[in-house]
Short mmCIF file of C-alpha atoms in Angstrom, two decimals:
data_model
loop_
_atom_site.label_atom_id
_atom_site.label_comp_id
_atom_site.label_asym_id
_atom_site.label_seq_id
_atom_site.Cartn_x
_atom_site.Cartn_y
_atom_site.Cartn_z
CA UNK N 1 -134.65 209.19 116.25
CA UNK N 2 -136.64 205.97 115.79
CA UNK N 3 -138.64 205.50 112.47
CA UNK N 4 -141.87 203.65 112.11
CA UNK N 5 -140.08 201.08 110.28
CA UNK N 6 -138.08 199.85 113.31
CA UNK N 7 -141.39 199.52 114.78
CA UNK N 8 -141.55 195.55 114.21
CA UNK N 9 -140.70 193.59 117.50
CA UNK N 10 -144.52 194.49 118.46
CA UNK N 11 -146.43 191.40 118.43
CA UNK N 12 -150.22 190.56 119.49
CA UNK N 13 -152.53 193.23 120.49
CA UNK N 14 -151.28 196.12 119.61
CA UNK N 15 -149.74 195.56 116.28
CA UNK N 16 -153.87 194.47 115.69
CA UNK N 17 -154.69 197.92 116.77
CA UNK N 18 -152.08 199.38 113.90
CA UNK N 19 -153.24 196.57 111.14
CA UNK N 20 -157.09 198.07 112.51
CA UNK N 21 -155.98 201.79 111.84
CA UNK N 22 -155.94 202.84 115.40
CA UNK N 23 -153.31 204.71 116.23
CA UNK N 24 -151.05 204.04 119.45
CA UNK N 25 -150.23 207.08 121.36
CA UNK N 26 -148.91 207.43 125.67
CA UNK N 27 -150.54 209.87 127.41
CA UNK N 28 -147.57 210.36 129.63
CA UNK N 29 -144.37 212.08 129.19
CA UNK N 30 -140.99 212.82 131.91
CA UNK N 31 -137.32 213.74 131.24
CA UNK N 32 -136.43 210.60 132.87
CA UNK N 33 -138.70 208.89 130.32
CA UNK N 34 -137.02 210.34 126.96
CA UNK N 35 -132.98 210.07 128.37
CA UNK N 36 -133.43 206.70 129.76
CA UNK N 37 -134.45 205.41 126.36
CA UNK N 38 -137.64 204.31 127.55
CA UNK N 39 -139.86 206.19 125.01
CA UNK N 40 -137.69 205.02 122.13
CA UNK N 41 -138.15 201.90 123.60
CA UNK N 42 -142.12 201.99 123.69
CA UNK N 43 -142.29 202.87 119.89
CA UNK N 44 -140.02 200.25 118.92
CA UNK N 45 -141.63 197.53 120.55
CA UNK N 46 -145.19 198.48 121.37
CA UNK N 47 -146.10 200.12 118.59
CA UNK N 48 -146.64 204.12 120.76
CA UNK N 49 -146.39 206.27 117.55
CA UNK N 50 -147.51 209.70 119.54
CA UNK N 51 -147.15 211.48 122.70
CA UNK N 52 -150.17 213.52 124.55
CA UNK N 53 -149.36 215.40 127.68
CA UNK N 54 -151.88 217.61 129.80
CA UNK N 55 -150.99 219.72 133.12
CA UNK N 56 -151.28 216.49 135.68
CA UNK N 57 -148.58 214.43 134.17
CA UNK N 58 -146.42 217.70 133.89
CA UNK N 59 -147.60 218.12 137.53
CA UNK N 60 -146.22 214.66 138.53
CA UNK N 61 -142.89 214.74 136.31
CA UNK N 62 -141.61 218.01 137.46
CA UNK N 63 -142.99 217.53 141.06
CA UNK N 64 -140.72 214.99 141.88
CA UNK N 65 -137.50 216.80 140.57
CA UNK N 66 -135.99 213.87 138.97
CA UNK N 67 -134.38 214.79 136.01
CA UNK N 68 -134.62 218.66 136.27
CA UNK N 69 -131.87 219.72 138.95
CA UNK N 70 -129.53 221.18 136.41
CA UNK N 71 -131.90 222.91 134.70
CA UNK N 72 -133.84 224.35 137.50
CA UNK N 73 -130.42 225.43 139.15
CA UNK N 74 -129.44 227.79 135.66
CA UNK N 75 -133.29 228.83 135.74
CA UNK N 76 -132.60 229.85 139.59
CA UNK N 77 -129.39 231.63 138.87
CA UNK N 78 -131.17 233.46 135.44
CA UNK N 79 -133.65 235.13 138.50
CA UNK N 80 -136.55 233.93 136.23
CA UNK N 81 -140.34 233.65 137.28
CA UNK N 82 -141.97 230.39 138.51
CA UNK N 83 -144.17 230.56 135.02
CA UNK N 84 -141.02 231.17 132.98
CA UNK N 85 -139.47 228.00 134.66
CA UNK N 86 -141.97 226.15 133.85
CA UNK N 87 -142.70 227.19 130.29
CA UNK N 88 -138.85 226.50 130.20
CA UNK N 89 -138.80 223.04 131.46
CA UNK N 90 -142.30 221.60 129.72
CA UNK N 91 -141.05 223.02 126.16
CA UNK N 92 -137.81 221.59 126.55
CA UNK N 93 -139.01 217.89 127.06
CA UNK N 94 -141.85 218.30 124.49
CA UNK N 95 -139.09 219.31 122.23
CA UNK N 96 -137.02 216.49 123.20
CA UNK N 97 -139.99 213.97 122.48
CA UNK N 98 -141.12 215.60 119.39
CA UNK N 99 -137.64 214.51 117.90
CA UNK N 100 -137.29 211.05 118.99
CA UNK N 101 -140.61 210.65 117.15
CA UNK N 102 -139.42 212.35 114.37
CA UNK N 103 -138.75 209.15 112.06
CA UNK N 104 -142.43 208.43 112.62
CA UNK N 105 -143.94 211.93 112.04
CA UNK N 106 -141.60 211.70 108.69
CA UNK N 107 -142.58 208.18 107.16
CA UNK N 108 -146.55 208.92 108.35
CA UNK N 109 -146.26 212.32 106.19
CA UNK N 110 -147.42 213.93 109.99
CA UNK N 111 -150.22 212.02 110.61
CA UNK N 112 -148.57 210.66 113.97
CA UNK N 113 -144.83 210.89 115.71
CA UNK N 114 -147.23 213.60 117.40
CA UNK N 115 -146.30 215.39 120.80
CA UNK N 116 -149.34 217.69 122.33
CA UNK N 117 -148.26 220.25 124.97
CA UNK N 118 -151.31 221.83 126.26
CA UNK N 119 -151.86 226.01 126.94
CA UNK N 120 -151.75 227.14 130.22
CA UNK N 121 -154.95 226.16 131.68
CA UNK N 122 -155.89 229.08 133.91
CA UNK N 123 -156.42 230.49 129.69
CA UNK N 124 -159.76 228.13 129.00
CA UNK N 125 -162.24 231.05 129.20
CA UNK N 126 -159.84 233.53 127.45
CA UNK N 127 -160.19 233.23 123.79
CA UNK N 128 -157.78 235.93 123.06
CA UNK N 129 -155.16 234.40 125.82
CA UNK N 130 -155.48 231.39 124.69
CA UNK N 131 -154.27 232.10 120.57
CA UNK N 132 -151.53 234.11 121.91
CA UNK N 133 -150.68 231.28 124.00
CA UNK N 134 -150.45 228.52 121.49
CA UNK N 135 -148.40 230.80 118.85
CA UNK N 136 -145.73 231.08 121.75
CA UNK N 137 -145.53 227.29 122.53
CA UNK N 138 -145.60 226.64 119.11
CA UNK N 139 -142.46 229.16 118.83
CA UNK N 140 -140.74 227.64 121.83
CA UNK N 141 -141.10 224.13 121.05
CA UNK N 142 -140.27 225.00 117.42
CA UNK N 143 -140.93 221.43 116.08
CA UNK N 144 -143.07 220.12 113.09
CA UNK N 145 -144.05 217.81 114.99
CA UNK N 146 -145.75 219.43 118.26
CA UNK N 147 -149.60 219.75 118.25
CA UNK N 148 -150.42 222.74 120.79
CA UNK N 149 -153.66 221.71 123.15
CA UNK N 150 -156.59 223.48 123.51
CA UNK N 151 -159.61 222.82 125.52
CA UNK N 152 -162.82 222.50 124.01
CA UNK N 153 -164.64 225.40 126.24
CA UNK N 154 -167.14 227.73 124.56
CA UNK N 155 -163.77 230.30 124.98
CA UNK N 156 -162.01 227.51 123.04
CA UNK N 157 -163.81 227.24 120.10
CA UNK N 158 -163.17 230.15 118.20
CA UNK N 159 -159.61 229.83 119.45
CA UNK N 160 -159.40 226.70 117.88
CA UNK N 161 -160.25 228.09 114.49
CA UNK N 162 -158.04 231.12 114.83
CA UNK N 163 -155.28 228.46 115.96
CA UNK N 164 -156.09 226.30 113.21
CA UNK N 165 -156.43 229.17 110.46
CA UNK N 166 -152.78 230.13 111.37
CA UNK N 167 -151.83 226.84 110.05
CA UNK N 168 -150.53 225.56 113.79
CA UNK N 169 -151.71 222.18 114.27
CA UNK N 170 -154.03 221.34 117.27
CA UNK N 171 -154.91 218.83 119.93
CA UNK N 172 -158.55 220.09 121.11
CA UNK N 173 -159.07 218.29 124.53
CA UNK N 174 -161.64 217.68 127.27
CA UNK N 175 -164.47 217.06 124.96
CA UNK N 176 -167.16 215.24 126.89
CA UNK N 177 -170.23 215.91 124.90
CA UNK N 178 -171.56 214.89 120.90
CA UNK N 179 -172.91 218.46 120.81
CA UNK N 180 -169.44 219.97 121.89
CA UNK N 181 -167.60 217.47 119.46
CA UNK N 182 -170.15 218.98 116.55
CA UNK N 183 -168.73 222.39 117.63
CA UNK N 184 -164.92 221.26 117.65
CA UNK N 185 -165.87 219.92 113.90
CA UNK N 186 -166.86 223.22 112.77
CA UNK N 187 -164.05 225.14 114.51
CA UNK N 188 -161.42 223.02 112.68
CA UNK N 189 -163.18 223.43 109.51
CA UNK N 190 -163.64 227.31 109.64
CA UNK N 191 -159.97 227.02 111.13
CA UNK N 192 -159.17 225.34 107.64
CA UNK N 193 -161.19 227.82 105.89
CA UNK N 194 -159.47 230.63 107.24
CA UNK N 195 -156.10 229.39 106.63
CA UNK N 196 -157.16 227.92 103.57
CA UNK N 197 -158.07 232.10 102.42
CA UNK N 198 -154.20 232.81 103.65
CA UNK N 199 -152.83 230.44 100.92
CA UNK N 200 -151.61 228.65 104.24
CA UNK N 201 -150.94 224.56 102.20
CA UNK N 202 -153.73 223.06 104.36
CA UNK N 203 -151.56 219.65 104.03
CA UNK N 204 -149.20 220.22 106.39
CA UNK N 205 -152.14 221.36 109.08
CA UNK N 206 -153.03 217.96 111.47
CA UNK N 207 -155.73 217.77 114.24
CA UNK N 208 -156.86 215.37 116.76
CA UNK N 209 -160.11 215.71 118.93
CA UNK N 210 -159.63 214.24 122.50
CA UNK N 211 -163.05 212.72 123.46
CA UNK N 212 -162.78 211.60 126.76
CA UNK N 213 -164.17 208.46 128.18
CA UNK N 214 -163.62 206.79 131.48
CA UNK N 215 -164.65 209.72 132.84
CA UNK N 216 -168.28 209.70 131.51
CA UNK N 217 -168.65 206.02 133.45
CA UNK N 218 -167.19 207.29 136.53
CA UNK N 219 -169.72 209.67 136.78
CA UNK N 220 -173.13 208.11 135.26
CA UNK N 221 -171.80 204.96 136.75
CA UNK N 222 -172.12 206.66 140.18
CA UNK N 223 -175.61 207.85 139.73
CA UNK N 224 -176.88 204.61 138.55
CA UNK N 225 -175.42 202.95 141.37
CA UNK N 226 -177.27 205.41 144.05
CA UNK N 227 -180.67 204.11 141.90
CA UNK N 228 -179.76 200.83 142.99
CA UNK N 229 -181.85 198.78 140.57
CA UNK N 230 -181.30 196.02 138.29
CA UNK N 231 -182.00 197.96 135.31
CA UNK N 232 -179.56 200.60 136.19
CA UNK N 233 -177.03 198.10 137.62
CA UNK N 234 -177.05 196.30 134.63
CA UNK N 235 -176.44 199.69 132.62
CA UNK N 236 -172.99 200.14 134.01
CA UNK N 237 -170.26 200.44 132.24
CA UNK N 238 -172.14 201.01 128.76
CA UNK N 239 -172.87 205.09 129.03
CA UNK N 240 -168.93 206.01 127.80
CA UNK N 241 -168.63 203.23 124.96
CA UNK N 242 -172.20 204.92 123.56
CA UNK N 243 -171.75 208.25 123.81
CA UNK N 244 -167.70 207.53 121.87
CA UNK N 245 -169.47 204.85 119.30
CA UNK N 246 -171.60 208.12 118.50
CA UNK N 247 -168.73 210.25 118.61
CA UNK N 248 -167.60 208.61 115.77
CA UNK N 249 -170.94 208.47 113.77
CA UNK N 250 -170.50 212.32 114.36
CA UNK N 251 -167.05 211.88 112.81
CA UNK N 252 -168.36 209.89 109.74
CA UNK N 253 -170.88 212.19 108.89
CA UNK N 254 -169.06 215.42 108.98
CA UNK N 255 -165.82 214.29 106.97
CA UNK N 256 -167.93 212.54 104.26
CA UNK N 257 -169.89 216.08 104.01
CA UNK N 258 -169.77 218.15 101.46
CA UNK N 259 -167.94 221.18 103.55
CA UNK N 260 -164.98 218.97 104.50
CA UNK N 261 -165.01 217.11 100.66
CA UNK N 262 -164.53 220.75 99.28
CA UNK N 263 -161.53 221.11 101.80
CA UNK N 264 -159.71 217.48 100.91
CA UNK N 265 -159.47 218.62 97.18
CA UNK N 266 -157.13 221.47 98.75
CA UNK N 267 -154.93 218.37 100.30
CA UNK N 268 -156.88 219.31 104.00
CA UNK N 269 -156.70 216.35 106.52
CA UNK N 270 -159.66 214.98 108.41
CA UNK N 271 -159.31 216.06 112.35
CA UNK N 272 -159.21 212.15 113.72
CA UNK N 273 -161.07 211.82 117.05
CA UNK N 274 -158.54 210.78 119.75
CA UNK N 275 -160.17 208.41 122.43
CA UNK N 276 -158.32 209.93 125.67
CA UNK N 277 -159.13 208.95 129.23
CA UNK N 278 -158.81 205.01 128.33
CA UNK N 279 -157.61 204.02 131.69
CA UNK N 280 -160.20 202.32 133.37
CA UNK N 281 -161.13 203.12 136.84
CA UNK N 282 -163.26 200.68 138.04
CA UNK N 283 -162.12 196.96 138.77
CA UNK N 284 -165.05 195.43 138.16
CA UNK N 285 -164.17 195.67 134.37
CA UNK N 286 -161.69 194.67 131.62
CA UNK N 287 -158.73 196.77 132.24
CA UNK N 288 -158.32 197.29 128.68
CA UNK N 289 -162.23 198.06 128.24
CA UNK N 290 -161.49 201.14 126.23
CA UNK N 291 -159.21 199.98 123.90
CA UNK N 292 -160.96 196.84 122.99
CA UNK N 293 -164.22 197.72 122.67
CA UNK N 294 -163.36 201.09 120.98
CA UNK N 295 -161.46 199.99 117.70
CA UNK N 296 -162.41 201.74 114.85
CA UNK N 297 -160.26 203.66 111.57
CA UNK N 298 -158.49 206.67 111.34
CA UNK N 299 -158.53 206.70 115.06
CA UNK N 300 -156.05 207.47 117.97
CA UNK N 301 -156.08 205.66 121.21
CA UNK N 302 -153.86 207.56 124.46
CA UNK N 303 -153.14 205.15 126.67
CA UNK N 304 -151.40 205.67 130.16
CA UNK N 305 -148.65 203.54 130.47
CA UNK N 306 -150.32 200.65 132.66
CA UNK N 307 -153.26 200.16 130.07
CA UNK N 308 -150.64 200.17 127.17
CA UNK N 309 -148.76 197.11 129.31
CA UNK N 310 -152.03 195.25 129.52
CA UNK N 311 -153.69 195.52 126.21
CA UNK N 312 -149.57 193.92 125.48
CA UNK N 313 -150.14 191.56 127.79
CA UNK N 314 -153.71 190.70 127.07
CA UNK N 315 -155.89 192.70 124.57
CA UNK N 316 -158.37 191.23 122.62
CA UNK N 317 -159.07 193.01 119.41
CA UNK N 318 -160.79 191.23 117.07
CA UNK N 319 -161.59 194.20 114.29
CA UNK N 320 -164.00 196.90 114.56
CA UNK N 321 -166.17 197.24 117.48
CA UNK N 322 -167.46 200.49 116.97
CA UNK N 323 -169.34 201.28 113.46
CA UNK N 324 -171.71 198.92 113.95
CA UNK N 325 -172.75 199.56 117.39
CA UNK N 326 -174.81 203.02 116.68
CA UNK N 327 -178.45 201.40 117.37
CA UNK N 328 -177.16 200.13 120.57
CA UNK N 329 -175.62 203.05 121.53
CA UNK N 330 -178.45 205.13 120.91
CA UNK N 331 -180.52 202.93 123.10
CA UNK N 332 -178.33 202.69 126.50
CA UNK N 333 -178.07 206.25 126.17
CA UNK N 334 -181.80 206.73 125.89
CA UNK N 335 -182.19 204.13 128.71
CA UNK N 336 -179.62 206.13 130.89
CA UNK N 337 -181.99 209.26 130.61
CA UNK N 338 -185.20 207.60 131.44
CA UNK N 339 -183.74 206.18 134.69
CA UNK N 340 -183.36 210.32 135.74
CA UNK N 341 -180.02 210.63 135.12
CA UNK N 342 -179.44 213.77 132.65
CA UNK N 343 -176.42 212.88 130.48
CA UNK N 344 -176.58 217.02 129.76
CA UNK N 345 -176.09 217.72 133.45
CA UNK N 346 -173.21 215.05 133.37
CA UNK N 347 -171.30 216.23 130.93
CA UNK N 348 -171.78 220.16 131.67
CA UNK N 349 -170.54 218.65 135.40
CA UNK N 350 -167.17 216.85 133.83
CA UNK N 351 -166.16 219.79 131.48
CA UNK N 352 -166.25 222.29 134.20
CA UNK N 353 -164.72 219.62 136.76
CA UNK N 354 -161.85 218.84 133.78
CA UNK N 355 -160.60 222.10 133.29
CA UNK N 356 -160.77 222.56 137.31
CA UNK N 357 -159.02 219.34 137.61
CA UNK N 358 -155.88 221.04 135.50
CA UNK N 359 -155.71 224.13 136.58
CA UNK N 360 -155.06 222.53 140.02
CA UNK N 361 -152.42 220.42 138.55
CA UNK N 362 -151.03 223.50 137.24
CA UNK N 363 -150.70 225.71 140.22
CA UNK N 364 -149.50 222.37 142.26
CA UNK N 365 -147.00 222.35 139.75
CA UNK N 366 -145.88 226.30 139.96
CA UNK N 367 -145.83 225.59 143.40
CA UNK N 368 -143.75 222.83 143.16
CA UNK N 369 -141.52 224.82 141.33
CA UNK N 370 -141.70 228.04 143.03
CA UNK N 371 -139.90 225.75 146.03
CA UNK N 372 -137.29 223.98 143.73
CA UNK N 373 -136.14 228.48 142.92
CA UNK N 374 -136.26 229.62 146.43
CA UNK N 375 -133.99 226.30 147.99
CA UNK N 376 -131.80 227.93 145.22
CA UNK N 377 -131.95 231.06 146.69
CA UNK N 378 -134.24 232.74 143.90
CA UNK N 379 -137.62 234.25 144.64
CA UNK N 380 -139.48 232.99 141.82
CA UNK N 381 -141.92 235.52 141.52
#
């Protein structure tokens, strides 16, 4: 168990990002990861103070078997189903995480030392499904620490307050658009409401809201590039740090409001907007684009591993770069739209392609799996 404390050998960039308020977590997670030492590691000395997981980096640490052989032979010999396996073997490394970041989630009073473990994604359009879903992980994990997943499709949002209401904390993920993130707001604070009515202590209830960001670029990015003109060249690369800068307005404005104000005099925690997606994807820019230019308070950054190594290496964060950037954003937006490009068709286009993109992950995975029973002689259906 590794507390924040111990925390001190970082140096540079990302202790900045800490002194800043932004919160360090990987968005990656593997067995070998946790029993090499290597995540204990990564919060000693480079300040990672939370875990986020989704279906794809499940996909590619129980894909390759390493690390899983012993428990996927007592799985085999048990006769269980491919799902069971995997419910078995996800939960059991989320577990493991969630207590070597148990010093942190203690001295932060569970702010971070956060591991997110995300409901089977073939749930997103079933509200019902989904609820019943995240009370079982939250079971099987059985940590204080775990935050349970759940996407932010229409399906999701009332899940998300019934979640939330049953005093389970959440991780609501694949947010793309400030309309959606409006509706995530109000989920978690009907969530609190609700549990808030059950004499649930709304202090020990924590949320994150994944907005997602590379993503957004790859896609407008593409568009303006087919326009091939200077004005929407030279808007490239701008679209994703606008539409999080006015994330965060959206953040500002709701959890200085009167609704949420009523809640924090019951002890309630604000639901901090989680800036996921920061790898970047084109080489044309900064690889560490999204952590630089996207440094605001109460925050949480999820980096994958290679842009936490580079913002080490070579960040530049010189305070906040987002609170004052609202006019601007406003305007490259607006100047995205009038080129033809809808930013409502784009982000429809990446919810719908995000929760495709991890249900895919997810059946590679079962299938993955299903082999790893059957070379053990068990069916696994």
């Amino acid at each position: 168990m590794i507390t924040v404390t111990e925390a001190t050998a970082t140096a540079g960039a990302l202790q900045r990002l800490a002194d800043q308020g932004v919160s360090v977590w990987l968005d990656d997670l593997s067995r070998r990861r946790i029993e090499s030492g290597n995540l204990a590691e990564l919060i000693r000395t480079k300040n990672v103070v939370g875990v986020t997981t989704n279906p794809s980096i499940f996909q590619a640490a129980i894909g390759s078997g390493e690390g899983y052989e012993e428990q996927l032979a007592d799985l085999a010999t048990r006769g269980v189903t491919v799902d069971e396996a995997v419910r078995m073997m996800t939960t059991a490394d989320v577990r493991s995480a969630a207590d070597v970041l148990r010093g942190v989630y203690d001295a932060t009073g569970g702010r971070d030392g956060r591991v997110s473990i995300e409901v089977d994604p073939r749930l997103a359009h079933d509200t019902r499904a989904t609820v019943a879903e995240a009370r079982q992980l939250a079971w099987l994990v059985d940590r204080p620490n775990v935050m349970i997943k759940i996407p932010a499709t229409k399906a999701g949002l009332p899940a998300i307050t019934e979640v939330i209401g049953a005093g389970i904390s959440v991780n609501v993920t694949l947010i793309f658009s400030l309309e959606r993130y409006r509706e995530v707001m109000d989920a978690y604070l009907a969530g609190l409401e609700k549990a808030q009515a059950a004499g649930i202590d709304l202090a020990g209830i924590h949320s994150v809201a994944s907005f997602f960001v590379s993503r957004v670029d790859s896609e407008i990015d593409k568009r303006l590039s087919l326009l091939g003109t200077d004005e929407a060249l030279g808007l490239r690369g701008r679209a994703a740090l606008a539409n999080t800068r006015l994330a965060y307005e959206a953040y500002e404005n709701v959890f200085a409001g009167d609704r949420f104000t009523a809640l924090a005099g019951a002890r309630a925690n604000p639901q901090r907007p989680l800036w996921a997606s920061t790898g970047v994807k084109d080489p044309a820019f900064r690889d560490t684009l999204y952590v630089e230019e996207l440094v605001a308070p109460g925050t949480v950054n999820t980096m994958p591993e290679a842009t936490l190594d580079a913002a080490a290496d070579h960040g530049d964060v010189r305070g906040d770069t987002v609170t004052g950037g609202y006019a601007q954003a406003r305007a490259d937006l607006a100047a995205v739209e009038r080129l033809g490009v809808s930013y409502d068709e784009v982000v429809e286009q990446l919810e719908h392609e995000g929760v495709a993109k991890f249900e895919a992950a997810w059946q590679d995975l079962l299938a993955a799996v299903t082999k790893s029973l059957d070379s053990k002689g068990v069916d696994g259906e």
